[in-house]
Every structure is written in C-alpha cells, then in structure tokens.
Amino acid sequence: MDKYLNNIQKNLLSNNAKDDITSSLHDIWKNCSHEENDDNDYSYLLPVVQVLKQALEEISYVVVTDQQGKVSYASKQYLSTFYDFNEKILNLDYLEIIRSFAEEEYIEDLSDAMDRQIILKVKGERARKNDYPITLETSVFPVIHPNKGVIACLILHQDVTPLAEAEETIKELVSMDVLTGLKTRKQFENDLKKTVLDAAKPLFKVGVLFVDLDRFKYYNDTLGHFTGDMLIKEIARHMKMFEDVQQQVYRYGGDEFAIIVDNFNKDSVLEQLSEKLLKLFELPFIVQGSELFITASIGFSIFPETGKTVDDLVQQAEMAMHVAKERGKDDYQKYLPTLRTKRDEKLSIEKRLRVAIAQKSFQVYYQPQIDLRKKRVVGLEALLRWTDKKLGVVSPSVFIPISEESGLISSIGDWVLAEACLQAKKWSEEGFTMRMGINISPIQFQRPDFVSKVKSILRDTGLNPQLLDLEITENVLLYNREECAKTLTRLKELGIQISIDDFGTGYSSLSYLRQFPIDTLKIDKSFILEVLDNSNDQAIVTSIIQLAHNMNMRVIAEGVESTEMFPFLNDRECDEMQGFLYSKPLPANEVTKFVAKTEPKFVF
C-alpha cells in the first residue's frame, strides 16, 4: 500500500496533478480489490483521501458529490471563495446551487459530464461571493467502483482568471492596429462573417464600404514615411468619429480603410455616409503643423442585395472603389453587376504578360532615324510590340505601364536590350552599321545591377558599345540625382551614347541638363505634329534645338509625318528625324531591304 501512496503523492504534486488522479485511484482500487472488504467499508481508502485532500486543495477548489449529484465535501478554499462563512451547501444539489452564479453553457457542460459519467474539462465563468467574476477550468472525474459503478464525482475547479485576462489582452492587441488604434483587417473579416451570419432579418441589410486614399503615395514618397504614417493616423482619428452601434471602422491595410454598416433598410444610408466621408476630406489634415490636402475614393456593396458571402462583399466593394478612382477620384460608387473596371483588364493583361515573358513571345520592330544633312539612315529605334494569342494586338501604351506597375518591366527590358543588341550586331556584320536606340524604363535604369547587365549583354552579343544609344526620360534624371549621375558616367565610360526621350514633356527646369553626360535630345512628337500651324510649338522646337546645340548635343525630331515639316526642321538645323514620312516601325526581316532600296533624299 505504501508503494501506491508514494506514487500518488509524487503524481499529485506535479504540474499535471489533476490529470493523474484517476489513473492513480484505479491503480489503488485494483490492488485493493484482491482483499476481502465489505462493500460498504471504504476505510482502507482513508490514507488515499488524506493525500488527495492535501495535494488537491493546494492547486484547486475541491468539491465531491455523491451518486445523486449532492455535495458531500467542499474544500475550505471553495467555500471561502464562493459562499458566506455560515452558508451550508452539504447535501445540496451541486448544479442547482451554482445555477444562479454561473453561465448556463458552463452548467450544461458540467451536467453532461456528470450524467454521462465521463472525464471532462470545461471552462466558464461564475461569480465569487463578492459578485466579482472568476474564470474556472473545471475538471469532472467520476469515481468508479467495480461492482457499483459511479459512486461519486470529484470536481476540481482551477482559477485561470489571469490566463483568461492575458488571452483577452492578446486578442485585443492582435485585433487593434498599432498606428491608428482602429481594428485590423483580420478583425474586419471576423466581424463581417459574424454580422452576415446574424443578418437573418429580411428587412435589414449589411453594408461594406472601402475607402482608399488618393495620391497617398505622393506624400509618402515626397515627405517621407514618418509623415505618411502621421497622416494616416490623423485621418483615422477623424474616421473613428463615424463609429457607433451601427457602424464600425477598420484599417484594412496601408492607405485603405473599411467600414461595416449593420442593420439598415435603405441604400441611401450608405450613400449619405459616403458623402459625409468625402466632406471629411474637403478640409486639410494638420500633420506636424502643416496642412495636407488629400482626397478619397469610396466603393460599397450590400448584403444580400449585391453579395451573399463575405468574399463577394469584399471583392464588390473593392471593385466599386476602383471604378470611383478611375472616374477621377474623390467620388463614391455602389457596386453594380454591370461594373467593369480597368483593374480587371490590367489583371488579365498582367497574367498574359507573364506567359509572354516565359515564352519570349514579344516582337521588336525598328524605326529608322535619318540624318537631315547627309540624308541617310544613321540609326534605328527598337520598339516593343506584342500580339497575344488571347488578347490580340496590345498597344505598348497599355501593356508597358502595366508591366511597370507589376514589376515585370525589368525582365521585359532585359530581353529587348539583348534582342536589339544582337540584331544590331548581325546587321553590322552584313554591312549595315547603324546606331541602335533602346528605351530604358525608370525601374530598369534604377536597378543597382543595370550597368553590369548592359556590359554583360554587350559582351555576349559582341556589339560595339558606340553603336548603342540608351534612351531615358527626363523624370529618370530627377530621381536620386547623385546615383543617376554615377550610372550615366559609368555607361559613358563604356562608350555608350545617352539620349533623353520625349524631351519637353517632363521636368520644366532645364538646369539639370548641365549635371549629366547627355548626347542627344529627342523632341517629343506632340510638339512636332502641329509645328507648322502652332506658333508656340514652333518657338518650343526652335528653342530646344538651339539649347541642345549650345550644349554640344544632337537633336532628333520624333513623329515627322509630312514633307512640309522637313524644311522647317532643316532650316533650324535639326540633326535627325524619325517618323512615318520615311518609314513606320518595321520588323527585323524588312529593315535592311527597306533601307537599301529607299533613299531618304528621294523621300524628302
């Protein structure tokens, strides 16, 4: 017997004491069952009970009930915690006496365990004698006699209030956005699920609004992320004022907020809320003493009118918001089944672009550049074209911006650079030595490995670096000027020429040109198309040519389409031209044939 008592005591004093009680009792009972005992004589269990009493009462509030569920024992800690000193609970029904102090679900779980005679843990709240709630983890252990079945229930109540409070604090932290104090996207999703499930009343609706800030990236990029965060925080402070019993505001992510509106019956409720939100953005937000103006685009969906699932409502509200943004921003839009957005088109094009990159299914066309004095082809501009099996012919003005937004432009640009250099090398070997102009996107140019990538392509293709002309836009030069100057200098050291494409459409100040090693200015075709009829365009073109020559730069006029333009440009000593007057962009297999048989002097 001592051996069993020692094992029990060792187990009971461990952290998992209450989990080992039943197995220990079974061991003792099994050992004792070989002895001749009177069925009503439980005296041999007294040593066990003494050990249990001492150990269990150190870790739990202990109650023992008989077969009928009446209290036959309650520890001093249990009584002092839940009852007045002189209150008697012995021989009273355990479940009945706690019914007025505990949650109904908690009582039902305890009753189920006692009725089914199973070991079970349940968690719930009940009141102390001072009415202050306590969270209990209660374990029910049926005490089983081999002949008579369940003769008692051992009920251990463990106070887990600190743990429960910690869990609630963690939940609150997880559900709260640290910057704004608004609830998070995860909490939005949980609340929307619950709200939709509860919205069983046929006359009431649930609304989801998405509020996206317009041009927030501009402030973030120009004023810094700290100021951007402070702006978000200030906007959130104002939006929180819209919260009430019916409306809850969330920070969905980045510069986007979401609102759940519950229990309304007219769509005008969401329209009026959207108008109030837009009015909020009419006034400046004060950030670090400065007035910052910003607008917002809003989209909303309605349960069950437009969507019946959480995913549908979210997607619909986002789509409606994008429509409002595409329509000019600072507006709101309700989701309608007929809505189609540029975003859908972009997603489709982006998906097909990835296929095109993998399959290298782009084409490079080449437009000749003519020296006006020598009247011969001296260069070509490589122009990317794309005909997709599913989308058909896609304009560069459509797919280039999408490739830049999606980050695909670097892969595409590298391919064009390698393809055009390889083609220029082949033509040079065939006796057609022409400069190759290749457009470089801002994203591609700003990559740290850009110069090494160009060197690698030149090495692999064998093209003379002096035949390579990299065309960049004015805006590229304004981003991180110091690094930009270093990149251009390294390219010039390789012997590569640098051109500014679409000159005149970007930055208004010309002083930056002195800082960079530029060889050529390409006058944007928007100034050339009406140069014969528009005196302002004539003045601009004349000034650009003079400016470039004064700075030892060449000038190329883009978009020359009529013979009348030639004398104007020639009189002002424009160096080169390209446009439909001589040739449209040509596929590689037609270029040398066309150049060989079409002399510019007969075209002009």
Coordinates of C-alpha atoms in Angstrom, one line a residue:
M1 CA 0.0 0.0 0.0
D2 CA 2.8 2.4 0.8
K3 CA 4.2 2.0 -2.6
Y4 CA 0.9 3.2 -4.2
L5 CA 0.6 6.1 -1.8
N6 CA 4.1 7.3 -2.6
N7 CA 3.3 7.2 -6.3
I8 CA 0.1 9.1 -5.8
Q9 CA 1.8 11.8 -3.7
K10 CA 4.5 12.2 -6.3
N11 CA 2.0 12.5 -9.2
L12 CA -0.3 14.9 -7.3
L13 CA 2.5 17.3 -6.5
S14 CA 3.5 17.6 -10.2
N15 CA 2.1 20.3 -12.5
N16 CA -0.2 17.8 -14.1
A17 CA -1.6 16.5 -10.8
K18 CA -5.2 16.5 -11.6
D19 CA -4.7 14.6 -14.9
D20 CA -3.0 11.7 -12.9
I21 CA -5.7 11.4 -10.2
T22 CA -8.0 9.0 -11.9
S23 CA -5.2 6.6 -13.1
S24 CA -3.8 6.5 -9.6
L25 CA -7.1 5.8 -8.0
H26 CA -7.6 3.0 -10.5
D27 CA -4.2 1.5 -9.5
I28 CA -5.1 1.6 -5.8
W29 CA -8.6 0.2 -6.3
K30 CA -7.2 -2.6 -8.5
N31 CA -4.7 -3.5 -5.8
C32 CA -7.3 -3.4 -3.1
S33 CA -9.9 -5.4 -4.9
H34 CA -8.0 -8.6 -4.1
E35 CA -8.6 -8.1 -0.4
E36 CA -11.8 -9.2 1.3
N37 CA -13.7 -6.0 2.0
D38 CA -17.2 -5.2 3.0
D39 CA -18.9 -3.4 0.1
N40 CA -19.8 -0.6 2.5
D41 CA -16.4 -0.4 4.1
Y42 CA -14.2 2.3 2.5
S43 CA -11.9 2.8 5.5
Y44 CA -8.9 1.4 3.5
L45 CA -9.2 4.5 1.3
L46 CA -8.6 7.0 4.1
P47 CA -4.9 7.3 3.5
V48 CA -5.6 8.0 -0.2
V49 CA -8.2 10.6 0.7
Q50 CA -5.8 12.3 3.1
V51 CA -3.1 12.6 0.4
L52 CA -5.7 13.8 -2.2
K53 CA -7.2 16.3 0.1
Q54 CA -3.8 17.9 1.0
A55 CA -2.5 17.9 -2.6
L56 CA -5.6 18.9 -4.5
E57 CA -6.6 21.7 -2.2
E58 CA -3.2 23.4 -2.9
I59 CA -4.0 23.6 -6.6
S60 CA -7.8 23.6 -6.9
Y61 CA -11.1 24.3 -5.3
V62 CA -12.4 20.8 -4.5
V63 CA -15.9 19.5 -4.4
V64 CA -17.1 15.9 -4.1
T65 CA -20.6 14.9 -5.0
D66 CA -22.4 11.6 -4.4
Q67 CA -24.2 9.4 -6.9
Q68 CA -27.2 11.9 -6.9
G69 CA -25.0 14.9 -7.5
K70 CA -25.3 16.2 -4.0
V71 CA -22.3 17.9 -2.3
S72 CA -20.7 15.5 0.1
Y73 CA -17.5 17.5 0.5
A74 CA -16.3 21.0 -0.3
S75 CA -12.8 22.4 0.5
K76 CA -12.3 25.4 2.7
Q77 CA -10.9 27.4 -0.3
Y78 CA -14.0 26.6 -2.3
L79 CA -16.4 27.7 0.5
S80 CA -14.5 30.9 1.4
T81 CA -14.3 31.9 -2.3
F82 CA -17.9 31.4 -3.3
Y83 CA -20.0 31.4 -0.1
D84 CA -20.5 33.3 3.1
F85 CA -18.9 31.8 6.1
N86 CA -22.0 30.3 7.7
E87 CA -23.6 29.2 4.4
K88 CA -24.3 25.5 4.3
I89 CA -24.1 23.6 1.0
L90 CA -23.6 20.0 2.1
N91 CA -26.2 17.6 0.8
L92 CA -27.5 20.2 -1.6
D93 CA -27.6 19.6 -5.4
Y94 CA -24.3 20.9 -6.8
L95 CA -25.6 22.1 -10.1
E96 CA -28.6 23.8 -8.5
I97 CA -26.6 25.8 -6.0
I98 CA -24.3 27.2 -8.7
R99 CA -27.1 27.8 -11.3
S100 CA -27.7 31.4 -10.2
F101 CA -23.9 32.2 -10.1
A102 CA -22.6 30.6 -13.4
E103 CA -23.2 30.7 -17.1
E104 CA -25.8 28.4 -18.5
E105 CA -23.4 26.8 -21.0
Y106 CA -20.9 26.1 -18.3
I107 CA -23.6 24.4 -16.1
E108 CA -24.9 22.3 -19.1
D109 CA -21.3 21.1 -19.8
L110 CA -20.8 20.1 -16.2
S111 CA -24.2 18.3 -16.1
D112 CA -23.4 16.5 -19.3
A113 CA -20.1 15.2 -17.8
M114 CA -21.8 14.0 -14.6
D115 CA -24.7 12.4 -16.4
R116 CA -22.6 10.6 -18.9
Q117 CA -20.1 9.6 -16.3
I118 CA -17.1 10.8 -18.3
I119 CA -13.9 12.7 -17.5
L120 CA -14.3 16.1 -18.9
K121 CA -12.7 19.6 -18.7
V122 CA -15.0 22.6 -19.1
K123 CA -14.2 26.3 -18.9
G124 CA -16.5 29.1 -17.8
E125 CA -17.2 32.0 -15.6
R126 CA -19.0 32.1 -12.3
A127 CA -19.3 34.8 -9.6
R128 CA -17.4 34.9 -6.3
K129 CA -19.3 35.7 -3.2
N130 CA -18.5 39.4 -3.8
D131 CA -20.0 39.1 -7.3
Y132 CA -16.6 39.6 -8.9
P133 CA -16.4 37.0 -11.8
I134 CA -13.8 34.3 -11.8
T135 CA -12.8 32.1 -14.8
L136 CA -12.7 28.5 -13.9
E137 CA -11.3 25.5 -15.7
T138 CA -13.3 22.7 -14.1
S139 CA -12.5 19.0 -14.3
V140 CA -15.0 16.3 -13.5
F141 CA -13.7 12.9 -12.5
P142 CA -16.2 10.1 -11.9
V143 CA -15.1 7.7 -9.1
I144 CA -15.9 4.2 -10.3
H145 CA -16.5 1.2 -8.1
P146 CA -16.0 -2.2 -10.0
N147 CA -19.3 -3.5 -8.7
K148 CA -21.5 -0.4 -8.1
G149 CA -20.3 1.8 -11.0
V150 CA -20.0 5.6 -10.3
I151 CA -20.3 6.2 -6.6
A152 CA -19.1 9.8 -6.6
C153 CA -17.7 12.7 -8.7
L154 CA -14.5 14.5 -7.9
I155 CA -14.9 18.1 -9.2
L156 CA -11.7 20.3 -9.3
H157 CA -12.0 24.0 -10.0
Q158 CA -8.9 25.8 -11.1
D159 CA -8.7 29.6 -11.2
V160 CA -7.5 30.5 -14.7
T161 CA -8.6 34.2 -14.5
P162 CA -5.1 35.7 -15.0
L163 CA -4.6 33.4 -18.0
A164 CA -8.0 34.3 -19.4
E165 CA -7.3 38.0 -18.9
A166 CA -4.0 37.6 -20.7
E167 CA -5.7 35.9 -23.6
E168 CA -8.2 38.7 -23.9
T169 CA -5.4 41.3 -23.8
I170 CA -3.5 39.4 -26.6
K171 CA -6.7 39.1 -28.7
E172 CA -7.3 42.9 -28.3
L173 CA -3.7 43.6 -29.3
V174 CA -3.9 41.4 -32.3
S175 CA -7.3 42.9 -33.4
M176 CA -6.0 46.5 -33.0
D177 CA -3.9 48.4 -35.4
V178 CA -0.9 49.8 -33.5
L179 CA -0.6 53.0 -35.5
T180 CA -4.2 54.1 -35.7
G181 CA -6.0 52.4 -32.8
L182 CA -8.6 51.1 -35.3
K183 CA -9.5 47.5 -35.6
T184 CA -7.4 45.5 -38.1
R185 CA -8.2 43.7 -41.4
K186 CA -8.4 40.4 -39.6
Q187 CA -10.9 41.7 -37.1
F188 CA -12.9 43.2 -40.0
E189 CA -13.1 39.8 -41.7
N190 CA -14.2 38.1 -38.4
D191 CA -16.7 40.8 -37.6
L192 CA -18.1 40.8 -41.2
K193 CA -18.6 37.0 -41.0
K194 CA -20.4 37.3 -37.8
T195 CA -22.5 40.2 -39.0
V196 CA -23.5 38.4 -42.2
L197 CA -24.4 35.3 -40.3
D198 CA -26.5 37.3 -37.8
A199 CA -28.3 39.2 -40.6
A200 CA -31.3 36.9 -40.8
K201 CA -33.9 39.7 -40.7
P202 CA -35.3 40.0 -44.2
L203 CA -35.9 43.8 -44.0
F204 CA -32.4 44.7 -42.8
K205 CA -29.1 44.9 -44.7
V206 CA -25.4 44.9 -44.1
G207 CA -23.1 47.4 -46.0
V208 CA -19.4 47.2 -46.7
L209 CA -17.5 50.4 -47.6
F210 CA -13.9 50.6 -48.8
V211 CA -12.2 54.0 -48.5
D212 CA -8.9 54.3 -50.4
L213 CA -6.8 57.5 -50.2
D214 CA -6.0 59.2 -53.5
R215 CA -2.3 60.1 -54.1
F216 CA -1.2 59.0 -50.7
K217 CA 2.0 57.5 -52.3
Y218 CA 2.9 61.1 -53.4
Y219 CA 3.0 62.3 -49.7
N220 CA 4.8 59.1 -48.6
D221 CA 7.5 59.5 -51.3
T222 CA 8.0 63.2 -51.1
L223 CA 7.6 63.9 -47.3
G224 CA 8.8 60.5 -46.0
H225 CA 7.2 57.5 -44.4
F226 CA 7.0 59.1 -40.9
T227 CA 4.9 62.0 -42.2
G228 CA 2.8 59.4 -44.2
D229 CA 2.2 57.5 -41.0
M230 CA 1.2 60.6 -39.2
L231 CA -1.2 61.5 -42.0
I232 CA -2.8 58.0 -41.8
K233 CA -3.1 58.4 -38.0
E234 CA -4.8 61.8 -38.3
I235 CA -7.2 60.5 -40.9
A236 CA -8.0 57.5 -38.8
R237 CA -8.7 59.8 -35.8
H238 CA -11.4 61.6 -37.9
M239 CA -12.8 58.5 -39.3
K240 CA -13.2 56.9 -35.8
M241 CA -15.8 59.6 -35.2
F242 CA -18.1 57.8 -37.6
E243 CA -18.2 54.7 -35.3
D244 CA -21.4 54.0 -33.4
V245 CA -23.6 50.9 -32.6
Q246 CA -24.4 50.6 -36.3
Q247 CA -21.1 51.5 -37.9
Q248 CA -17.6 50.1 -37.2
V249 CA -14.4 51.5 -38.8
Y250 CA -11.3 49.4 -39.6
R251 CA -7.8 50.0 -41.1
Y252 CA -7.9 47.5 -43.9
G253 CA -4.2 48.0 -44.8
G254 CA -1.8 50.7 -46.0
D255 CA -3.9 53.7 -47.0
E256 CA -7.2 51.8 -47.2
F257 CA -10.0 51.8 -44.6
A258 CA -13.1 49.6 -44.4
I259 CA -16.5 50.3 -42.7
I260 CA -19.2 47.8 -41.8
V261 CA -22.7 49.2 -41.5
D262 CA -25.2 46.9 -39.9
N263 CA -29.0 46.9 -39.6
F264 CA -30.3 49.4 -42.2
N265 CA -33.0 49.1 -44.8
K266 CA -32.3 51.7 -47.4
D267 CA -29.3 52.1 -49.8
S268 CA -29.5 55.8 -49.2
V269 CA -27.9 55.2 -45.7
L270 CA -24.6 54.2 -47.4
E271 CA -24.9 57.0 -50.0
Q272 CA -25.3 59.6 -47.2
L273 CA -22.4 58.0 -45.2
S274 CA -20.2 58.2 -48.3
E275 CA -21.0 61.8 -48.9
K276 CA -20.1 62.6 -45.3
L277 CA -16.8 60.8 -45.6
L278 CA -16.0 62.7 -48.8
K279 CA -16.8 66.0 -47.0
L280 CA -14.3 65.0 -44.3
F281 CA -11.6 65.1 -47.0
E282 CA -12.5 68.6 -48.2
L283 CA -10.6 70.1 -45.2
P284 CA -6.8 69.8 -44.8
F285 CA -5.3 67.4 -42.2
I286 CA -2.8 69.0 -39.9
V287 CA 0.4 67.0 -39.7
Q288 CA 3.4 68.4 -37.8
G289 CA 2.0 71.9 -38.2
S290 CA 1.5 71.6 -42.0
E291 CA -1.8 71.4 -43.9
L292 CA -2.0 68.4 -46.1
F293 CA -4.8 68.0 -48.6
I294 CA -5.9 64.6 -49.8
T295 CA -9.0 63.0 -51.2
A296 CA -10.5 59.6 -51.1
S297 CA -12.4 57.1 -53.4
I298 CA -15.2 55.0 -51.9
G299 CA -16.9 51.9 -53.1
F300 CA -19.6 49.9 -51.3
S301 CA -21.5 46.6 -51.6
I302 CA -24.7 45.5 -49.8
F303 CA -25.8 42.2 -48.3
P304 CA -27.8 40.4 -49.5
E305 CA -28.6 42.7 -52.5
T306 CA -25.3 42.5 -54.3
G307 CA -23.5 39.7 -52.5
K308 CA -24.4 36.9 -50.1
T309 CA -20.9 35.9 -48.9
V310 CA -18.1 37.7 -47.2
D311 CA -15.7 37.2 -50.2
D312 CA -18.3 38.6 -52.6
L313 CA -19.0 41.7 -50.5
V314 CA -15.3 42.5 -50.1
Q315 CA -14.5 42.0 -53.8
Q316 CA -17.5 44.0 -54.9
A317 CA -16.7 46.9 -52.6
E318 CA -13.1 47.0 -53.8
M319 CA -14.2 46.9 -57.4
A320 CA -16.7 49.7 -56.9
M321 CA -13.9 51.7 -55.2
H322 CA -11.6 51.2 -58.2
V323 CA -14.3 52.4 -60.5
A324 CA -14.7 55.6 -58.4
K325 CA -10.9 56.1 -58.6
E326 CA -10.8 55.5 -62.4
R327 CA -13.7 58.0 -62.8
G328 CA -11.5 60.8 -61.5
K329 CA -11.1 60.1 -57.7
D330 CA -12.8 62.0 -54.9
D331 CA -16.1 60.1 -55.5
Y332 CA -18.1 57.1 -54.4
Q333 CA -19.7 54.2 -56.3
K334 CA -22.1 51.5 -55.3
Y335 CA -21.3 48.0 -56.7
L336 CA -23.5 47.0 -59.7
P337 CA -23.3 43.7 -61.6
T338 CA -22.6 45.7 -64.8
L339 CA -19.4 47.3 -63.4
R340 CA -16.3 46.5 -65.3
T341 CA -13.0 48.2 -64.3
K342 CA -9.7 48.8 -65.9
R343 CA -8.4 46.8 -62.9
D344 CA -9.9 43.7 -64.4
E345 CA -8.3 44.4 -67.7
K346 CA -5.0 45.1 -66.0
L347 CA -5.1 41.8 -64.2
S348 CA -5.9 39.9 -67.4
I349 CA -3.0 41.7 -69.3
E350 CA -0.6 41.1 -66.4
K351 CA -1.4 37.4 -66.4
R352 CA -0.8 37.2 -70.2
L353 CA 2.4 39.2 -69.8
R354 CA 3.8 36.6 -67.5
V355 CA 3.1 34.0 -70.2
A356 CA 4.7 36.2 -72.9
I357 CA 7.9 36.6 -70.8
A358 CA 8.1 32.9 -70.2
Q359 CA 7.6 32.1 -73.9
K360 CA 9.5 35.2 -75.2
S361 CA 6.6 35.9 -77.5
F362 CA 7.2 39.6 -77.9
Q363 CA 8.4 41.2 -81.1
V364 CA 10.9 44.1 -81.7
Y365 CA 10.2 46.5 -84.5
Y366 CA 12.7 49.1 -85.7
Q367 CA 12.1 52.7 -86.9
P368 CA 14.8 54.3 -88.9
Q369 CA 16.4 57.6 -87.8
I370 CA 17.6 59.9 -90.7
D371 CA 20.5 62.4 -90.7
L372 CA 18.9 65.5 -92.3
R373 CA 22.2 66.9 -93.7
K374 CA 23.5 63.6 -95.0
K375 CA 20.1 62.3 -95.9
R376 CA 20.8 58.8 -94.9
V377 CA 19.8 56.3 -92.2
V378 CA 22.2 56.5 -89.3
G379 CA 20.2 54.8 -86.6
L380 CA 17.2 52.8 -85.5
E381 CA 15.0 52.9 -82.5
A382 CA 13.9 49.5 -81.1
L383 CA 10.2 49.5 -80.3
L384 CA 8.5 46.6 -78.5
R385 CA 5.4 45.1 -79.9
W386 CA 3.1 42.3 -78.5
T387 CA 0.5 40.2 -80.2
D388 CA -1.1 37.8 -77.7
K389 CA -3.0 34.6 -78.7
K390 CA -5.9 35.5 -76.4
L391 CA -5.8 39.3 -76.3
G392 CA -4.7 40.0 -79.9
V393 CA -2.6 43.1 -80.6
V394 CA -2.0 45.0 -77.3
S395 CA -0.7 48.6 -77.6
P396 CA 2.6 49.5 -75.8
S397 CA 0.7 52.4 -74.2
V398 CA -1.4 49.8 -72.5
F399 CA 1.0 47.0 -71.6
I400 CA 4.1 49.0 -70.7
P401 CA 2.5 50.9 -67.8
I402 CA 1.1 47.6 -66.5
S403 CA 4.5 45.9 -66.8
E404 CA 6.0 48.8 -64.8
E405 CA 3.3 48.6 -62.0
S406 CA 3.6 44.8 -61.7
G407 CA 7.5 44.8 -61.7
L408 CA 7.7 42.8 -64.9
I409 CA 9.3 45.7 -66.9
S410 CA 12.8 44.7 -65.8
S411 CA 12.5 41.2 -67.3
I412 CA 11.0 42.6 -70.5
G413 CA 13.5 45.4 -70.8
D414 CA 16.4 43.0 -70.4
W415 CA 15.0 40.8 -73.2
V416 CA 14.6 43.8 -75.5
L417 CA 18.1 45.1 -74.7
A418 CA 19.6 41.7 -75.6
E419 CA 17.5 41.1 -78.7
A420 CA 18.1 44.6 -80.2
C421 CA 21.9 44.5 -79.5
L422 CA 22.1 41.0 -81.1
Q423 CA 20.2 42.3 -84.1
A424 CA 22.4 45.4 -84.4
K425 CA 25.5 43.2 -84.4
K426 CA 24.1 41.0 -87.2
W427 CA 23.3 44.0 -89.4
S428 CA 26.8 45.4 -88.7
E429 CA 28.3 42.2 -89.9
E430 CA 26.1 42.3 -93.0
G431 CA 27.4 45.8 -93.8
F432 CA 24.6 47.9 -92.3
T433 CA 26.3 49.7 -89.4
M434 CA 23.6 51.7 -87.6
R435 CA 23.2 53.1 -84.1
M436 CA 20.7 51.2 -82.1
G437 CA 18.4 53.2 -79.8
I438 CA 16.7 51.3 -77.0
N439 CA 14.2 52.7 -74.5
I440 CA 15.1 52.1 -70.8
S441 CA 12.3 52.2 -68.2
P442 CA 12.9 54.2 -65.0
I443 CA 12.6 51.0 -62.9
Q444 CA 15.2 49.2 -65.1
F445 CA 17.6 52.1 -65.0
Q446 CA 17.5 52.5 -61.2
R447 CA 18.4 48.8 -60.6
P448 CA 21.8 48.5 -58.9
D449 CA 22.9 45.9 -61.4
F450 CA 21.8 47.8 -64.5
V451 CA 25.3 48.8 -65.7
S452 CA 26.7 45.3 -65.2
K453 CA 23.7 43.9 -67.1
V454 CA 24.4 46.2 -70.1
K455 CA 28.1 45.2 -70.0
S456 CA 27.2 41.5 -69.9
I457 CA 24.8 41.9 -72.9
L458 CA 27.4 43.8 -74.9
R459 CA 30.0 41.2 -74.2
D460 CA 27.6 38.3 -75.1
T461 CA 26.4 39.9 -78.3
G462 CA 29.7 41.4 -79.4
L463 CA 28.1 44.8 -80.3
N464 CA 30.4 47.8 -80.4
P465 CA 29.3 50.0 -77.4
Q466 CA 29.5 53.1 -79.6
L467 CA 26.6 51.8 -81.6
L468 CA 24.3 51.5 -78.5
D469 CA 22.2 54.5 -77.7
L470 CA 20.2 54.2 -74.4
E471 CA 17.1 56.4 -74.3
I472 CA 15.8 57.5 -70.9
T473 CA 13.1 60.0 -70.0
E474 CA 13.6 63.3 -68.2
N475 CA 11.9 62.1 -65.0
V476 CA 14.6 59.4 -64.6
L477 CA 17.2 62.1 -64.1
L478 CA 15.3 63.7 -61.2
Y479 CA 15.2 60.6 -59.0
N480 CA 18.3 60.3 -56.8
R481 CA 20.4 62.6 -59.0
E482 CA 23.7 61.6 -57.4
E483 CA 23.2 57.9 -58.2
C484 CA 21.8 58.7 -61.6
A485 CA 24.9 60.8 -62.5
K486 CA 27.2 57.9 -61.4
T487 CA 25.2 55.4 -63.5
L488 CA 25.4 57.6 -66.6
T489 CA 29.1 58.3 -66.1
R490 CA 29.8 54.5 -65.9
L491 CA 27.7 54.0 -69.1
K492 CA 29.6 56.7 -70.9
E493 CA 32.9 55.2 -69.9
L494 CA 31.9 52.1 -71.8
G495 CA 31.4 54.2 -74.9
I496 CA 27.6 54.1 -74.9
Q497 CA 25.5 57.1 -76.1
I498 CA 22.7 58.6 -73.9
S499 CA 19.6 60.2 -75.2
I500 CA 16.7 62.0 -73.5
D501 CA 13.5 60.6 -75.0
D502 CA 10.2 62.6 -75.2
F503 CA 12.1 65.8 -74.3
G504 CA 9.8 68.7 -73.3
T505 CA 7.1 66.7 -71.7
G506 CA 8.8 66.2 -68.3
Y507 CA 10.5 68.4 -65.8
S508 CA 10.1 72.1 -66.6
S509 CA 13.6 73.3 -65.4
L510 CA 16.5 72.8 -67.9
S511 CA 19.3 73.4 -65.4
Y512 CA 19.6 69.7 -64.7
L513 CA 20.9 69.0 -68.2
R514 CA 24.3 70.5 -67.2
Q515 CA 24.7 67.9 -64.5
F516 CA 24.5 64.8 -66.8
P517 CA 26.5 63.5 -69.7
I518 CA 23.8 63.6 -72.4
D519 CA 24.5 63.2 -76.1
T520 CA 21.1 63.7 -77.7
L521 CA 17.7 65.3 -77.1
K522 CA 14.7 63.7 -78.8
I523 CA 11.9 66.3 -79.2
D524 CA 8.6 64.7 -78.3
K525 CA 6.2 64.2 -81.3
S526 CA 3.5 66.2 -79.6
F527 CA 5.5 69.4 -80.4
I528 CA 6.2 68.2 -84.0
L529 CA 2.7 67.2 -85.1
E530 CA 1.4 70.8 -85.1
V531 CA 4.6 72.7 -85.5
L532 CA 3.6 74.1 -88.9
D533 CA 0.4 75.7 -87.6
N534 CA 1.1 76.3 -83.9
S535 CA 3.4 79.3 -83.2
N536 CA 4.0 78.1 -79.6
D537 CA 5.2 74.7 -80.8
Q538 CA 7.4 76.5 -83.3
A539 CA 9.0 78.5 -80.6
I540 CA 9.5 75.4 -78.3
V541 CA 11.1 73.3 -81.1
T542 CA 13.4 76.2 -82.1
S543 CA 14.5 76.8 -78.5
I544 CA 15.2 73.1 -77.9
I545 CA 17.4 72.8 -81.0
Q546 CA 19.3 76.0 -80.0
L547 CA 19.7 74.8 -76.4
A548 CA 21.0 71.4 -77.5
H549 CA 23.5 72.8 -79.9
N550 CA 24.7 75.3 -77.3
M551 CA 25.4 72.3 -75.0
N552 CA 27.0 70.2 -77.8
M553 CA 24.1 67.8 -78.1
R554 CA 22.4 66.4 -81.1
V555 CA 18.6 66.7 -81.7
I556 CA 16.2 64.2 -83.1
A557 CA 12.7 65.2 -84.1
E558 CA 10.1 62.4 -83.5
G559 CA 6.9 62.0 -85.3
V560 CA 7.7 63.7 -88.6
E561 CA 4.9 62.7 -90.9
S562 CA 4.8 65.2 -93.8
T563 CA 7.3 66.7 -96.3
E564 CA 6.3 70.2 -95.2
M565 CA 7.9 69.5 -91.8
F566 CA 11.3 68.8 -93.3
P567 CA 12.1 72.4 -94.5
F568 CA 11.2 73.8 -91.0
L569 CA 13.4 71.4 -89.2
N570 CA 16.2 71.7 -91.8
D571 CA 16.2 75.5 -91.6
R572 CA 16.7 75.3 -87.8
E573 CA 19.5 72.8 -88.3
C574 CA 17.8 69.9 -86.5
D575 CA 20.2 67.0 -86.8
E576 CA 18.0 63.9 -87.2
M577 CA 14.4 62.9 -87.6
Q578 CA 12.2 59.8 -87.5
G579 CA 8.6 59.2 -88.4
F580 CA 6.1 57.9 -90.9
L581 CA 7.4 60.4 -93.5
Y582 CA 10.3 58.0 -94.1
S583 CA 9.1 54.8 -92.5
K584 CA 6.9 53.3 -89.9
P585 CA 8.5 50.8 -87.5
L586 CA 9.5 47.6 -89.3
P587 CA 10.0 44.0 -88.3
A588 CA 13.7 43.0 -88.3
N589 CA 13.4 40.9 -91.5
E590 CA 12.3 44.0 -93.5
V591 CA 14.7 46.7 -92.2
T592 CA 17.8 46.2 -94.4
K593 CA 15.7 45.6 -97.5
F594 CA 13.8 48.8 -97.0
V595 CA 16.9 50.9 -96.1
A596 CA 18.7 49.5 -99.2
K597 CA 16.0 50.5 -101.7
T598 CA 14.6 53.6 -100.1
E599 CA 17.0 56.5 -100.1
P600 CA 15.9 59.4 -97.9
K601 CA 16.9 62.1 -100.4
F602 CA 14.1 60.8 -102.7
V603 CA 11.5 60.9 -99.9
F604 CA 12.1 64.5 -98.9

